[in-house]
mmCIF file of C-alpha atoms in Angstrom:
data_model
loop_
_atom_site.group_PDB
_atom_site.id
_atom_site.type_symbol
_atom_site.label_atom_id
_atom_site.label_comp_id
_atom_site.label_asym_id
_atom_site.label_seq_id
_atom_site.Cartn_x
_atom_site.Cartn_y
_atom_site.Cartn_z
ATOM 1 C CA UNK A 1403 -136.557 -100.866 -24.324
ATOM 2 C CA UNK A 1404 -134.847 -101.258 -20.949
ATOM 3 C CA UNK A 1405 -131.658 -101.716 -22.253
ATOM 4 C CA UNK A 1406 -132.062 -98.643 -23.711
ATOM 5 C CA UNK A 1407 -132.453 -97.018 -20.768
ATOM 6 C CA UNK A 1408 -130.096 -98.646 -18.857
ATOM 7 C CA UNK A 1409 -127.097 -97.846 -21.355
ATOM 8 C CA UNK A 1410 -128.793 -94.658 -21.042
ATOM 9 C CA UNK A 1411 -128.642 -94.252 -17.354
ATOM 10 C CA UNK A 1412 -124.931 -95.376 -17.313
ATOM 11 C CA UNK A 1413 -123.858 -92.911 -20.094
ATOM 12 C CA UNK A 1414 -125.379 -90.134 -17.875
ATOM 13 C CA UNK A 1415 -123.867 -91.573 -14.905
ATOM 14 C CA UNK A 1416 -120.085 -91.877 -16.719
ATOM 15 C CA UNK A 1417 -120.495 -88.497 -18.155
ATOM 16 C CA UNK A 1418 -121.251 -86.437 -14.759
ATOM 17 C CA UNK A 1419 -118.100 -88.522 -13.633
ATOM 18 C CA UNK A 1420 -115.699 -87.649 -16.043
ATOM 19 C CA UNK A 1421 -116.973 -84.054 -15.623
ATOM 20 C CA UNK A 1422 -116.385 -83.543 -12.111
ATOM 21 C CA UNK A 1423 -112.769 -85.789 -12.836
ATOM 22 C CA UNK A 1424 -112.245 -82.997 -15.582
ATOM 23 C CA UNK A 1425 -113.159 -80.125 -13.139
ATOM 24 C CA UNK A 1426 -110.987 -81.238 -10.654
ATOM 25 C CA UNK A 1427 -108.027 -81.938 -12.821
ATOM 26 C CA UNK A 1428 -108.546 -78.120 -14.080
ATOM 27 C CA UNK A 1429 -108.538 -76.405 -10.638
ATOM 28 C CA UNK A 1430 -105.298 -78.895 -9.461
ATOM 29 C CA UNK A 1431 -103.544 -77.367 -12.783
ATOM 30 C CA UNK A 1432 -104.805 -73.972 -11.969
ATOM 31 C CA UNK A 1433 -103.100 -74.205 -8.370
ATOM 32 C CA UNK A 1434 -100.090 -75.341 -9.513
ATOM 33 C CA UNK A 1435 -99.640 -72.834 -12.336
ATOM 34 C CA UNK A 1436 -101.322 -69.177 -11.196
ATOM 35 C CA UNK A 1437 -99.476 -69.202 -7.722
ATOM 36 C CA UNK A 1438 -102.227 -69.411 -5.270
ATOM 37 C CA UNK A 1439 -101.327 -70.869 -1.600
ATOM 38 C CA UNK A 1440 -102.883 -73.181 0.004
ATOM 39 C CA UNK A 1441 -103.872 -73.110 3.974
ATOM 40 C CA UNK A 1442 -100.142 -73.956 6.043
ATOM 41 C CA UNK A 1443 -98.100 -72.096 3.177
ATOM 42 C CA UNK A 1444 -98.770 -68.736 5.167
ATOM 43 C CA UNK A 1445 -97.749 -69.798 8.840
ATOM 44 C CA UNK A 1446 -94.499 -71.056 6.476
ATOM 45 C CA UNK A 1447 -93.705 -67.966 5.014
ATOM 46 C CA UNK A 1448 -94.039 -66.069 7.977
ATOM 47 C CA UNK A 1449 -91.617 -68.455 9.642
ATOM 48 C CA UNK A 1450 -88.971 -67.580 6.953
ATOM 49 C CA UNK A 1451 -89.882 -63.273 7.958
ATOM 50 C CA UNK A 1452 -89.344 -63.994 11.508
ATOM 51 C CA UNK A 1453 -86.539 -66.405 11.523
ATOM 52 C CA UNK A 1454 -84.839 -65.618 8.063
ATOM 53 C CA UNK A 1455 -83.936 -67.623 5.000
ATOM 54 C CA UNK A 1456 -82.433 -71.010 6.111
ATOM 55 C CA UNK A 1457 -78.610 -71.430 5.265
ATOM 56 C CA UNK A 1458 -79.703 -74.049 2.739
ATOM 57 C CA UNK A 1459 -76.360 -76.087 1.231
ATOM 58 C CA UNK A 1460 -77.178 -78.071 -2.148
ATOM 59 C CA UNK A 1461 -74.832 -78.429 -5.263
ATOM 60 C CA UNK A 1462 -76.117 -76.552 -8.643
ATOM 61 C CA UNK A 1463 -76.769 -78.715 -12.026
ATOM 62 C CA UNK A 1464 -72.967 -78.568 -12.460
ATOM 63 C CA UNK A 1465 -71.887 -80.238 -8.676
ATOM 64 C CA UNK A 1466 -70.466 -76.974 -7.710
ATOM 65 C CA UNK A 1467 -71.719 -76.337 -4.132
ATOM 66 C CA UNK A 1468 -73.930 -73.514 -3.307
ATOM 67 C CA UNK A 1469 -74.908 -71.960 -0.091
ATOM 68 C CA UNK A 1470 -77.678 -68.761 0.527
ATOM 69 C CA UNK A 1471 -74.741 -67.176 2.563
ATOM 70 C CA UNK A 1472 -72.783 -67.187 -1.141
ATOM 71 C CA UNK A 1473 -75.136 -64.243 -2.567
ATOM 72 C CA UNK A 1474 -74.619 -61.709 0.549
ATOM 73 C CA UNK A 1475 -74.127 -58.533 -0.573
ATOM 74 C CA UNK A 1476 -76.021 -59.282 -3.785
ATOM 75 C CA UNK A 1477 -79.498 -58.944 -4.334
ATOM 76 C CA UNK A 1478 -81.027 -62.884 -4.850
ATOM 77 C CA UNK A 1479 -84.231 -63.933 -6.324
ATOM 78 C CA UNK A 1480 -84.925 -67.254 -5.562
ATOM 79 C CA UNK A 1481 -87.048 -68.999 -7.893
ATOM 80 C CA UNK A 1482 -89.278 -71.673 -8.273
ATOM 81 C CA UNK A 1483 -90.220 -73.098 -11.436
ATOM 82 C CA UNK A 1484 -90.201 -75.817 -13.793
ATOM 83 C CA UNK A 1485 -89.757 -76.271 -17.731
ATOM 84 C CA UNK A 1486 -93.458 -77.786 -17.863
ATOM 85 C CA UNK A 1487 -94.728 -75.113 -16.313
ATOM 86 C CA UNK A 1488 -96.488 -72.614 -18.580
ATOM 87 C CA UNK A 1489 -96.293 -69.536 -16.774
ATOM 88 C CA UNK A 1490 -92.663 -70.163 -15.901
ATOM 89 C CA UNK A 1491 -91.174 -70.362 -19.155
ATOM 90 C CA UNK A 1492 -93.186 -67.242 -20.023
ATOM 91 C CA UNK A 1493 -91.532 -65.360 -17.359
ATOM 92 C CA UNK A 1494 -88.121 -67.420 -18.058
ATOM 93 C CA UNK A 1495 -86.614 -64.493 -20.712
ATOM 94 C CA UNK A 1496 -87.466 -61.520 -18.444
ATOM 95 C CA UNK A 1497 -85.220 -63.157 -15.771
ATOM 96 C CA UNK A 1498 -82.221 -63.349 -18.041
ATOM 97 C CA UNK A 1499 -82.517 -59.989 -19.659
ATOM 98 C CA UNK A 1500 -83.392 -58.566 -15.482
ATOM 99 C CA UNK A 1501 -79.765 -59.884 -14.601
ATOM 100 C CA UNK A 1502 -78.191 -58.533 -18.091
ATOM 101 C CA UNK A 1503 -79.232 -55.810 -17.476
ATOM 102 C CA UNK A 1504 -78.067 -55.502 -13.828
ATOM 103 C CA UNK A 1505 -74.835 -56.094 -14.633
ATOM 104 C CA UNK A 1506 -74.190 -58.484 -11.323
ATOM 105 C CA UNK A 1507 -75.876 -56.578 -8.728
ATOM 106 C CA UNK A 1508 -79.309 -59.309 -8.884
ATOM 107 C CA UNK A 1509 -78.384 -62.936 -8.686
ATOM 108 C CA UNK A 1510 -81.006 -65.576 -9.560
ATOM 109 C CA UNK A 1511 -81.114 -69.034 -8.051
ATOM 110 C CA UNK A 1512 -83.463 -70.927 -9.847
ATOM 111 C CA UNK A 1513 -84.723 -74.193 -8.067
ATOM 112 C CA UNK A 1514 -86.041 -76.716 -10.585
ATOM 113 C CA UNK A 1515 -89.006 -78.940 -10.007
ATOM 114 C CA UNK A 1516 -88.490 -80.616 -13.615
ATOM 115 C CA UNK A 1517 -89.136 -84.469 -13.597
ATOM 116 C CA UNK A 1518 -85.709 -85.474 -15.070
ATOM 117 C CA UNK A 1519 -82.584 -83.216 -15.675
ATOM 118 C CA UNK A 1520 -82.141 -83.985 -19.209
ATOM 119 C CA UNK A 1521 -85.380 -81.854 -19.521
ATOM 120 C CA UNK A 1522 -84.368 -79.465 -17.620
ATOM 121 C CA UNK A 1523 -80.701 -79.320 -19.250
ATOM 122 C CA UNK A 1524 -82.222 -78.824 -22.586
ATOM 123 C CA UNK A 1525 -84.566 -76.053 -21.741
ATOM 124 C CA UNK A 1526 -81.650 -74.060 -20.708
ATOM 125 C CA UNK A 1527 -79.750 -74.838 -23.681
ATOM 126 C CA UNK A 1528 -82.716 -73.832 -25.636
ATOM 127 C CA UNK A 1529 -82.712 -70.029 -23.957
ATOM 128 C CA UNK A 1530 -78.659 -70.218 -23.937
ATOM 129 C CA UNK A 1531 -79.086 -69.509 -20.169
ATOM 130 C CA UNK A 1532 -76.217 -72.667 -19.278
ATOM 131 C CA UNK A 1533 -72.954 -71.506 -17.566
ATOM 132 C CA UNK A 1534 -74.193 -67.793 -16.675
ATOM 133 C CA UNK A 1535 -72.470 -66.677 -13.701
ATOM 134 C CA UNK A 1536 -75.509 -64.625 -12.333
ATOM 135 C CA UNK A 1537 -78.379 -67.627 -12.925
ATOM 136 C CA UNK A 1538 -77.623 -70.882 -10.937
ATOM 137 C CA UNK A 1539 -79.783 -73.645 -11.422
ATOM 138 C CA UNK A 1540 -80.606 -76.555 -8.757
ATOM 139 C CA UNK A 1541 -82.244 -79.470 -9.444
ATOM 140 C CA UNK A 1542 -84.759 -80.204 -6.443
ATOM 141 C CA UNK A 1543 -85.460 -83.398 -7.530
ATOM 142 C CA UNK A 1544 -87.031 -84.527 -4.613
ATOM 143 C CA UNK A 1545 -89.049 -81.030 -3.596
ATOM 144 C CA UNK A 1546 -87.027 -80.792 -0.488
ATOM 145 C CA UNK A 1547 -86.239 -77.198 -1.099
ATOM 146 C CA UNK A 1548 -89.264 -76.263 -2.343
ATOM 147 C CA UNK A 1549 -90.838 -77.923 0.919
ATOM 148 C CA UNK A 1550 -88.381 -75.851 3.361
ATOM 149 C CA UNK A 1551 -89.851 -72.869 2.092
ATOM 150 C CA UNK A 1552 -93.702 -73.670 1.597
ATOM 151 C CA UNK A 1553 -93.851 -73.582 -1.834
ATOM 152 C CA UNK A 1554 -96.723 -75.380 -3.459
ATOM 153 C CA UNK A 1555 -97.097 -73.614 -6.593
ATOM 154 C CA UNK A 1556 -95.335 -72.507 -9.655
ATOM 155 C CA UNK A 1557 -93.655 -69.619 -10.041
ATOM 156 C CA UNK A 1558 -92.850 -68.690 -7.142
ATOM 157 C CA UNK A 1559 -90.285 -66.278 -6.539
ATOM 158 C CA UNK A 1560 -88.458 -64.803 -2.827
ATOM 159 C CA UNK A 1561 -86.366 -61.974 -3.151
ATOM 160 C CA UNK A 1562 -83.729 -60.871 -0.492
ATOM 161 C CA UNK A 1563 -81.826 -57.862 0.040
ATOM 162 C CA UNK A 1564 -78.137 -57.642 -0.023
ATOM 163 C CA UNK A 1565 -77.846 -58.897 3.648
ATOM 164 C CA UNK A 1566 -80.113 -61.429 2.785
ATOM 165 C CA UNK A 1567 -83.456 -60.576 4.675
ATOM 166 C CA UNK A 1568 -86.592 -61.964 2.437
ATOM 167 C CA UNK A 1569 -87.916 -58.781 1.334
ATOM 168 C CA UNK A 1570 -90.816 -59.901 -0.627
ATOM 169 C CA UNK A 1571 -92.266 -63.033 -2.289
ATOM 170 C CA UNK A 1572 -93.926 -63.143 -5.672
ATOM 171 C CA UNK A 1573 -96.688 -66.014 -6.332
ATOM 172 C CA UNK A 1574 -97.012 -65.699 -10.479
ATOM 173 C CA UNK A 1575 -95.527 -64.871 -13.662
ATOM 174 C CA UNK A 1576 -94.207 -61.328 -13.944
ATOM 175 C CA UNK A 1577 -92.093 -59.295 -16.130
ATOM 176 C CA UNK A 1578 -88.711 -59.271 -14.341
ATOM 177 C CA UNK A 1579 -86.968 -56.830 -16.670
ATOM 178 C CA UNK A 1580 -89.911 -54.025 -17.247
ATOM 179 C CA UNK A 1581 -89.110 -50.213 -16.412
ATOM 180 C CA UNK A 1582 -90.859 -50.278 -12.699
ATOM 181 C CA UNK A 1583 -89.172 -53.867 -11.843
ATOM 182 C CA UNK A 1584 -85.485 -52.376 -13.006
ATOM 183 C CA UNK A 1585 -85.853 -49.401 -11.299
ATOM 184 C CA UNK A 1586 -86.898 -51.547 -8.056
ATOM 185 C CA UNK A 1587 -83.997 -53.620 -8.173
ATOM 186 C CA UNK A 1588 -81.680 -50.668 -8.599
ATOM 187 C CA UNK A 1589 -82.949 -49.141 -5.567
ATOM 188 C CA UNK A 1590 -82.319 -52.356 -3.649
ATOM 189 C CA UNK A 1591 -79.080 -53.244 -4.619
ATOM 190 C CA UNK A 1592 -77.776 -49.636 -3.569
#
């Protein structure tokens, strides 16, 4: 009879455990997939109004160099996603039928935080979005981008004006190529 209850007792005790581990695990997901900030992210992001977008230098997925200052005079959303990352690839298709559409005058750069680049290189083969001169990918292997500009969840978007001023940022999933976002992005590249 007591080892009855005792097997009892620690079945109880292992269950409450796993169900606070489980609880936790979901609200960690939900952080890093519904684009909430956490506390510091703020003070960061008001840095980047007041002081600008840093001149970051990094090479693309191909080597070719890339610099912020070598989308003046476009209209850049800077991206932040990953291939794992549920609400990102829903979003993913909107961004390459946004710049289709725009013909040029909106320029993605889409900084990866995918574990490995062969995952990464065959999610873009998978949406044919490889070689397209208005979508440039960067592996951030190591988060350091994504760490220069406070960003702890995913997507995350920035988007700057033609002279490169950070005009809004996006936390989330959204429909990049709907009526209301097309029209916005026609008024800003003007």
């Amino acid at each position: 009879m007591y080892k009855v209850k005792a097997s009892w007792k620690a079945f109880l005790v292992t269950l409450i455990v796993l169900a606070f581990l489980g609880l936790g695990w979901l609200r960690y997901k939900n952080f890093l997939t519904k684009g909430q900030s956490p506390p510091g992210a703020i003070k960061v992001l008001d840095q980047l109004e007041e002081k600008g977008i840093p001149d970051l230098h990094f090479k693309d997925i191909y080597q070719n160099p890339l610099s912020i200052k070598d989308f003046k005079g476009k209209v850049l959303i800077i991206n932040f996603w990953a291939s794992w990352c549920e609400p990102c690839v829903q979003e993913f298709p909107s961004m390459l039928d946004l710049i289709h559409k725009m013909s040029g005058k909106v320029q993605i750069l889409a900084i990866s935080a995918d574990y490995n680049k062969e995952d990464l290189l065959l999610f873009l083969k998978a949406f044919k979005a490889e070689n397209n001169p208005y979508f440039h990918v960067v592996w951030d292997k190591d988060q350091k981008i994504a760490k220069q500009f406070g960003t702890t969840a995913l997507p995350e978007s920035y988007i700057l004006d033609r002279q490169g001023k950070l005009i809004k940022k996006v936390s989330g999933a959204e429909n990049w190529s709907s009526p209301d976002a097309i029209s916005y992005f026609e008024r800003l590249s003007q």
